[in-house]
Each structure stands twice: as structure tokens, then as C-alpha cells.
Short mmCIF file of C-alpha atoms and ligand atoms in Angstrom, two decimals:
data_model
loop_
_atom_site.label_atom_id
_atom_site.label_comp_id
_atom_site.label_asym_id
_atom_site.label_seq_id
_atom_site.Cartn_x
_atom_site.Cartn_y
_atom_site.Cartn_z
CA MET C 1 77.85 -32.23 -22.69
CA PRO C 2 76.07 -32.29 -19.34
CA THR C 3 73.60 -34.90 -18.65
CA GLU C 4 69.81 -34.32 -18.55
CA ALA C 5 69.97 -34.01 -14.74
CA GLY C 6 72.98 -31.79 -14.84
CA LEU C 7 71.27 -29.44 -17.18
CA GLU C 8 68.32 -29.36 -15.11
CA SER C 9 70.15 -28.36 -11.92
CA VAL C 10 72.13 -25.68 -13.93
CA MET C 11 68.96 -24.05 -15.26
CA ARG C 12 67.01 -24.40 -12.04
CA GLY C 13 64.93 -21.36 -11.46
CA TRP C 14 64.15 -21.19 -15.24
CA PRO C 15 61.60 -20.30 -16.42
CA PRO C 16 61.04 -18.18 -13.23
CA PRO C 17 57.85 -19.23 -11.49
CA VAL C 18 55.62 -16.13 -10.99
CA LEU C 19 53.28 -17.28 -8.27
CA ASP C 20 55.74 -18.75 -5.88
CA PRO C 21 57.03 -15.84 -3.63
CA ALA C 22 60.31 -16.45 -1.71
CA GLY C 23 60.69 -13.33 0.18
CA PRO C 24 58.91 -10.42 1.90
CA TYR C 25 59.22 -8.06 -1.19
CA SER C 26 57.47 -10.58 -3.53
CA GLU C 27 54.70 -11.95 -1.00
CA PRO C 28 52.46 -8.80 -1.15
CA VAL C 29 52.61 -8.73 -4.88
CA THR C 30 51.46 -12.36 -5.13
CA LEU C 31 48.74 -11.92 -2.51
CA LEU C 32 47.40 -8.86 -4.49
CA ALA C 33 47.53 -10.88 -7.68
CA TRP C 34 45.54 -13.62 -6.18
CA ALA C 35 42.99 -11.21 -4.64
CA LEU C 36 42.53 -9.42 -7.94
CA LEU C 37 42.23 -12.66 -9.79
CA ILE C 38 39.79 -14.23 -7.42
CA GLY C 39 37.82 -11.11 -6.90
CA GLY C 40 37.67 -10.33 -10.59
CA THR C 41 36.45 -13.83 -11.25
CA LEU C 42 33.68 -13.66 -8.85
CA ILE C 43 32.50 -10.31 -10.13
CA LEU C 44 32.62 -11.64 -13.71
CA LEU C 45 30.45 -14.59 -12.53
CA VAL C 46 27.86 -12.16 -11.04
CA VAL C 47 27.88 -9.94 -14.14
CA LEU C 48 27.32 -13.17 -16.39
CA ALA C 49 24.49 -14.20 -14.05
CA ALA C 50 22.94 -10.80 -14.49
CA LEU C 51 23.44 -11.02 -18.35
CA GLY C 52 21.73 -14.46 -18.18
CA ILE C 53 18.72 -13.05 -16.38
CA ALA C 54 18.43 -9.94 -18.78
CA LEU C 55 18.45 -12.30 -21.67
CA TRP C 56 16.43 -15.35 -20.62
CA GLY C 57 15.03 -14.69 -17.10
CA GLY C 58 11.58 -14.44 -15.99
CA GLY C 59 9.60 -11.03 -15.85
CA ALA C 60 9.86 -10.45 -12.20
CA LEU C 61 13.57 -11.12 -12.05
CA ARG C 62 14.09 -8.93 -15.09
CA ARG C 63 12.06 -6.08 -13.69
CA ARG C 64 14.00 -6.17 -10.30
CA LEU C 65 17.44 -6.20 -12.19
CA GLY C 66 16.43 -3.23 -14.36
CA GLY C 67 15.02 -1.15 -11.45
CA ASP C 68 16.60 1.90 -9.92
CA ARG C 69 17.64 0.14 -6.81
CA ALA C 70 19.68 -2.39 -8.75
CA ILE C 71 21.47 0.29 -10.65
CA TRP C 72 22.20 2.30 -7.53
CA LEU C 73 23.52 -0.63 -5.57
CA GLY C 74 25.30 -2.61 -8.25
CA GLY C 75 26.27 0.12 -10.57
CA VAL C 76 27.25 2.81 -8.10
CA ALA C 77 27.63 1.75 -4.57
CA PHE C 78 29.36 -1.58 -5.13
CA PRO C 79 32.19 -0.19 -7.45
CA VAL C 80 32.73 2.79 -5.18
CA VAL C 81 32.99 0.61 -2.06
CA VAL C 82 35.09 -2.04 -3.65
CA LEU C 83 37.51 0.07 -5.56
CA THR C 84 38.17 2.36 -2.56
CA ALA C 85 38.63 -0.55 -0.22
CA LEU C 86 41.00 -2.16 -2.80
CA LEU C 87 42.93 1.05 -3.25
CA ILE C 88 43.46 1.51 0.43
CA TRP C 89 44.41 -2.10 1.05
CA GLY C 90 46.67 -2.26 -2.00
CA LEU C 91 48.60 0.85 -0.99
CA SER C 92 49.10 -0.32 2.73
CA LEU C 93 50.04 -3.69 1.46
CA THR C 94 52.63 -2.62 -0.82
CA SER C 95 53.77 0.60 1.00
CA HIS C 96 57.02 -1.14 2.35
CA LEU C 97 57.92 -2.21 -1.26
CA GLN C 98 59.12 1.22 -2.25
CA ALA C 99 62.75 1.68 -1.91
CA THR C 100 63.83 5.37 -1.67
CA ALA C 101 67.32 5.38 0.03
CA PRO C 102 69.93 2.99 1.23
CA ARG C 103 69.12 1.89 4.81
CA GLY C 104 72.18 1.61 7.12
CA ASP C 105 74.78 -0.69 5.83
CA GLU C 106 72.63 -2.87 3.66
CA MET C 107 74.23 -4.58 0.67
CA ARG C 108 73.97 -2.54 -2.56
CA VAL C 109 74.36 -3.60 -6.12
CA ARG C 110 73.93 -1.65 -9.34
CA VAL C 111 72.31 -3.74 -12.20
CA THR C 112 72.39 -2.00 -15.59
CA GLY C 113 70.17 -3.22 -18.40
CA GLU C 114 72.08 -3.59 -21.68
CA MET C 115 71.00 -4.90 -24.97
CA TRP C 116 70.63 -7.91 -24.13
CA TRP C 117 72.34 -8.66 -20.95
CA TRP C 118 72.84 -7.27 -17.41
CA ARG C 119 75.81 -5.40 -16.12
CA VAL C 120 76.24 -6.11 -12.32
CA ALA C 121 78.46 -3.96 -10.07
CA TYR C 122 78.74 -4.80 -6.34
CA LEU C 123 79.04 -1.48 -4.49
CA ASP C 124 80.68 -0.15 -1.25
CA ALA C 125 78.67 1.87 1.28
CA GLY C 126 79.66 4.96 -0.61
CA GLY C 127 78.08 3.61 -3.81
CA ARG C 128 81.39 2.92 -5.60
CA ALA C 129 81.85 -0.24 -7.56
CA ILE C 130 84.07 -2.83 -5.86
CA PHE C 131 83.85 -5.47 -8.49
CA ASN C 132 81.94 -6.27 -11.64
CA ASP C 133 80.06 -9.22 -12.93
CA ALA C 134 77.34 -10.05 -15.49
CA ASN C 135 73.96 -11.72 -15.77
CA GLU C 136 74.13 -13.20 -12.27
CA LEU C 137 73.60 -11.75 -8.80
CA HIS C 138 74.97 -13.35 -5.56
CA ILE C 139 73.17 -12.30 -2.33
CA PRO C 140 73.13 -13.53 1.21
CA ALA C 141 69.67 -15.18 2.14
CA GLY C 142 67.55 -13.73 4.78
CA GLN C 143 68.45 -10.10 4.42
CA PRO C 144 67.40 -7.26 2.05
CA VAL C 145 69.70 -6.09 -0.65
CA LEU C 146 69.21 -2.83 -2.31
CA LEU C 147 69.43 -2.71 -6.16
CA GLU C 148 70.02 0.34 -8.17
CA LEU C 149 68.63 -0.07 -11.60
CA ASP C 150 70.02 1.65 -14.61
CA SER C 151 69.90 1.32 -18.35
CA ALA C 152 72.67 1.84 -20.79
CA ASP C 153 70.49 2.02 -23.85
CA VAL C 154 66.71 1.53 -24.02
CA ILE C 155 64.01 0.62 -21.46
CA HIS C 156 64.51 -2.72 -19.81
CA SER C 157 62.60 -4.20 -16.87
CA PHE C 158 64.23 -6.10 -14.05
CA TRP C 159 62.03 -8.90 -12.75
CA VAL C 160 62.91 -11.79 -10.53
CA PRO C 161 59.38 -12.73 -9.70
CA GLN C 162 60.08 -14.80 -6.56
CA LEU C 163 61.98 -11.99 -5.00
CA ALA C 164 60.21 -8.70 -6.04
CA GLY C 165 57.79 -7.06 -8.39
CA LYS C 166 59.02 -5.75 -11.64
CA MET C 167 60.90 -2.54 -11.90
CA ASP C 168 61.84 -0.66 -15.08
CA MET C 169 65.32 0.46 -15.99
CA ILE C 170 65.23 3.68 -17.69
CA PRO C 171 67.86 5.50 -19.39
CA GLY C 172 69.11 8.53 -17.48
CA ARG C 173 67.24 7.53 -14.36
CA ARG C 174 68.08 5.35 -11.33
CA ASN C 175 65.27 3.17 -9.78
CA LEU C 176 65.71 1.54 -6.50
CA LEU C 177 64.44 -1.90 -5.75
CA ARG C 178 64.86 -4.13 -2.66
CA ILE C 179 64.91 -7.84 -3.08
CA GLN C 180 65.30 -10.58 -0.33
CA ALA C 181 65.30 -14.33 -0.52
CA ASP C 182 64.32 -15.96 2.69
CA LYS C 183 66.09 -19.20 1.86
CA PRO C 184 69.34 -20.03 -0.03
CA GLY C 185 68.51 -21.08 -3.65
CA THR C 186 68.57 -20.20 -7.18
CA TYR C 187 65.99 -17.73 -8.61
CA GLY C 188 65.44 -17.00 -12.22
CA GLY C 189 64.72 -13.68 -13.63
CA GLN C 190 63.79 -12.11 -17.04
CA CYS C 191 63.74 -8.86 -18.76
CA ALA C 192 60.03 -7.74 -18.56
CA GLU C 193 59.97 -4.83 -21.03
CA TYR C 194 60.37 -5.48 -24.73
CA CYS C 195 63.85 -4.05 -25.62
CA GLY C 196 64.31 -5.20 -29.22
CA GLY C 197 65.58 -8.32 -30.96
CA PRO C 198 66.62 -10.94 -28.35
CA HIS C 199 64.57 -9.44 -25.52
CA ALA C 200 63.06 -12.90 -24.76
CA LEU C 201 66.58 -14.20 -24.45
CA MET C 202 67.53 -11.65 -21.65
CA GLY C 203 67.56 -13.91 -18.59
CA PHE C 204 69.11 -13.34 -15.19
CA VAL C 205 69.99 -15.61 -12.30
CA VAL C 206 69.94 -14.74 -8.48
CA ILE C 207 71.75 -17.06 -6.25
CA ALA C 208 71.14 -16.72 -2.51
CA HIS C 209 73.67 -18.12 -0.27
CA THR C 210 73.90 -18.92 3.48
CA PRO C 211 75.86 -16.21 5.26
CA GLU C 212 78.90 -18.35 5.44
CA SER C 213 78.85 -19.37 1.78
CA PHE C 214 78.21 -15.77 0.91
CA ALA C 215 81.35 -14.46 2.71
CA GLN C 216 83.35 -17.25 0.97
CA TRP C 217 81.96 -16.18 -2.38
CA ARG C 218 82.76 -12.59 -1.74
CA ALA C 219 86.19 -13.31 -0.62
CA ALA C 220 86.87 -15.23 -3.77
CA ARG C 221 85.48 -12.47 -5.90
CA LEU C 222 87.52 -9.68 -4.28
CA ALA C 223 90.65 -11.59 -5.36
CA PRO C 224 91.64 -11.27 -9.06
CA PRO C 225 91.20 -14.53 -10.84
CA LYS C 226 94.04 -16.84 -10.78
CA PRO C 227 96.55 -16.03 -13.61
CA ALA C 228 95.80 -18.62 -16.32
CA GLY C 229 98.10 -18.21 -19.23
CA GLY C 230 98.74 -20.33 -22.20
CA ARG C 231 97.44 -20.32 -25.69
CA GLY C 232 93.88 -19.55 -24.81
CA ALA C 233 94.87 -16.37 -22.89
CA GLU C 234 97.12 -15.24 -25.90
CA LEU C 235 94.29 -15.80 -28.49
CA PHE C 236 91.91 -14.02 -26.31
CA LEU C 237 94.14 -10.88 -26.17
CA SER C 238 95.24 -11.04 -29.85
CA SER C 239 91.91 -11.77 -31.46
CA GLY C 240 89.97 -8.62 -30.39
CA CYS C 241 88.01 -10.16 -27.43
CA ALA C 242 89.83 -7.75 -25.04
CA ALA C 243 88.33 -4.76 -26.97
CA CYS C 244 84.98 -5.55 -25.47
CA HIS C 245 85.64 -7.65 -22.41
CA ALA C 246 87.59 -7.11 -19.31
CA ILE C 247 89.37 -9.87 -17.28
CA ARG C 248 90.89 -8.48 -14.06
CA GLY C 249 94.62 -8.81 -13.81
CA THR C 250 95.21 -9.10 -17.51
CA ALA C 251 95.53 -6.56 -20.36
CA ALA C 252 91.94 -7.18 -21.26
CA ASN C 253 89.90 -4.16 -20.22
CA GLY C 254 87.12 -3.70 -22.68
CA LEU C 255 83.86 -2.23 -21.18
CA VAL C 256 81.43 -2.88 -23.98
CA GLY C 257 80.49 -6.50 -23.16
CA PRO C 258 80.10 -8.52 -19.94
CA ASP C 259 83.14 -8.63 -17.45
CA LEU C 260 84.68 -12.17 -17.92
CA SER C 261 86.92 -11.98 -14.84
CA HIS C 262 85.18 -14.90 -13.24
CA VAL C 263 83.13 -16.18 -16.24
CA GLY C 264 84.03 -19.74 -15.48
CA SER C 265 82.16 -19.70 -12.34
CA ARG C 266 78.85 -18.34 -13.78
CA ARG C 267 75.95 -20.83 -13.96
CA THR C 268 74.75 -19.68 -17.36
CA LEU C 269 75.91 -18.13 -20.57
CA GLY C 270 74.43 -15.65 -22.98
CA ALA C 271 72.44 -14.04 -20.11
CA GLY C 272 70.63 -17.06 -18.66
CA ILE C 273 70.14 -18.99 -21.85
CA LEU C 274 72.55 -21.74 -21.81
CA PRO C 275 74.24 -23.75 -19.12
CA ASN C 276 78.00 -22.71 -18.69
CA ASN C 277 80.60 -25.32 -19.74
CA ARG C 278 83.39 -25.55 -22.21
CA GLY C 279 81.06 -26.86 -25.03
CA THR C 280 78.59 -24.06 -24.74
CA LEU C 281 81.49 -21.44 -24.29
CA ALA C 282 83.00 -22.65 -27.46
CA GLY C 283 79.58 -22.71 -29.33
CA TRP C 284 78.83 -19.20 -28.11
CA ILE C 285 82.27 -17.86 -29.24
CA ALA C 286 81.98 -19.33 -32.83
CA ASP C 287 78.07 -19.06 -33.32
CA SER C 288 76.46 -16.66 -30.83
CA GLN C 289 74.49 -15.04 -33.65
CA THR C 290 72.73 -18.51 -34.21
CA ILE C 291 72.21 -19.05 -30.50
CA LYS C 292 71.01 -15.54 -29.77
CA PRO C 293 70.17 -13.76 -33.07
CA GLY C 294 70.86 -10.01 -33.10
CA ASN C 295 73.05 -9.86 -29.92
CA ARG C 296 76.15 -7.59 -30.16
CA MET C 297 78.92 -10.13 -30.12
CA PRO C 298 79.94 -11.04 -33.66
CA ASP C 299 80.52 -14.82 -34.56
CA TYR C 300 84.25 -15.78 -34.27
CA LYS C 301 84.51 -18.07 -37.16
CA GLN C 302 88.20 -17.51 -37.58
CA PHE C 303 89.40 -19.92 -34.87
CA SER C 304 90.35 -23.25 -35.73
CA PRO C 305 88.76 -26.06 -33.53
CA GLU C 306 91.94 -26.40 -31.49
CA GLU C 307 92.04 -22.49 -31.03
CA LEU C 308 88.48 -22.46 -30.10
CA ASN C 309 89.05 -25.12 -27.62
CA ALA C 310 91.86 -23.22 -26.10
CA VAL C 311 89.96 -19.95 -25.77
CA ALA C 312 86.96 -21.88 -24.21
CA ALA C 313 89.22 -23.70 -21.87
CA TYR C 314 90.89 -20.46 -20.75
CA LEU C 315 87.58 -18.87 -20.06
CA GLU C 316 86.29 -21.97 -18.40
CA SER C 317 89.41 -21.72 -16.00
CA LEU C 318 88.39 -18.20 -14.83
CA LYS C 319 86.72 -19.19 -11.63
CU1 LIG E 1 65.81 -6.05 -21.97
CU2 LIG E 1 63.67 -6.74 -22.64
#
């Protein structure tokens, strides 16, 4: 088992901080949130003061508050001016957040919401998938990345609060969202639309790299995983795992569940809910219904402890 410190570093970015923007597509959202919160609080205080005067104030004050002038100023002019200004400011502040089409040769990734995980496909300039992954997104820091958001089943919502506002994933529709991390780091995300059973356990991780480290990561991903054979690989293929999961370079080509080609290099398991190591891999295989009740992977209780360890070791080796 990892140490406390190890666990902490693996799960860094979780739960995602919501008021700590880390890029140009989340900063306006946070600014707007603060303006609404502070402005709303000030207005609430004024209304409470007026209520206090109405209930307990002296005669002159109460008369003034109940007069035509106060009604026209406080009840008509003030809301019209404030709401109009807020609308114009809000629209101009967030106008660049709307992504409508790819720009130039920016990096594109398709993220598909599934019950209850995220399918990730890195795309070429023509929008075709180059390689697949799950529950984790690697991006270069300091540049925008265009996400194409889809759903395979019900409505989910993609939310990495430090990098962008929420965007729904709607079946039959493709929504675009730009994200950018100004600095390398790990940024947590979470499905933000109730999508049934384990919705709360539908987490996500974005890892922003320096340009050099991103290029290395990409080159490693373009290569198929190193062929690791042995007992674990045999058991994986003979026990039904390959009907749902794909591992590039092997006979496993199932498309139902997450692509496992490089599962050993992922930070988390079960869509952001567990640190990834041999112990949690074995626990997930044998007992995922206890860890994430209702998820679509059945418990694999038929493995002996030795077999379970062999399968977990095989998956762990897929870097
Ligand atoms: Cu997916 Cu909530």
C-alpha cells in the first residue's frame, strides 16, 4: 500500500478546488462568481436593513422608505441599471469562452461521458482518433486544447474547475470546450450532472506537462505497450476481460469499457476514485461493485489470489 504521502500525491487535485483558476478559460468564470457573490451579499444586506427599518424603524424613516421615490429608485431604476450592466459585463467577460470550431492546428481531444467513466480519444487535425485512453487527459501547459464533448448514454457534465467552466455532454450532440493550464500540474475534475448510481464517483484527472515532457509522453503513447506476456496476460484473455477492454498489440479489443493499453501509467483507477497500484488493481478486479456500487464491471470472484495477483501485475506492467 502507498504511504500517506504517496496517496496524497497521487490524488492531488482532488477534490477539485472550485475557486482557484489556473488558466484563461476559468479565470473569467471565477471572477464572475466572486462578483455575483459579493454583489448579491451587499444587496442582501441593504434589503435586510430596509426590512429592519420597515419593522422597527422610526416614523420618518419608515415614511421615506414607503414613499414613491424609494420605490422608483430602489425597486425599478436600481435593478434595471444593475442587471443591464451585469448582463453586458458578463457577456463580454465570457465571450471568448465559447468554442465554435478548431483554430489552426490546436490539439484536439474527444472526451465521451459514459456511465460512469470518461472515454478519451486524442485526435489528429482531421478529427480522427490517433490513440485512446480513459479517465485521464494529458495536455501541454500554456496552450489551449480543444475538447469535443460527447455522451454515450445519458447527460453528463465535464467539469475541471481550475481549467474551464462546466459543459454538458449530451447524447447525439457534440459540444466544444477549450481548456488551458498556464502551469504544469495535476487538475482534478468531476462529472457535474447527475447521471445515475455512481455519479459522485465519476472523477477525472488532467495532467498538464511542460512542452518537453508532453512530447515524451505523446511519443510513448504512440508506441504500443511493451508486449508483456505471461500468466496474467493469458488469464486476461481467457477470462472474459478482453470482451470489454482493449489492449493495443494484443487480441483484447473490447470497446465497452476503458481502453487498458497503458493502464499501468494512469494516476487513478475507477475514474478518479482510487490511486493506481497493484493492490488497488486487484481490489478493483475482484470487488469493484463494493468500491463503486452499480458500475458496469462485474466482480471477478473466480480468480484465486495467485491469479488475481498475476492479472493485476500484468495490468500494472502496461505503462
Ligand atoms: Cu456522469 Cu454524473
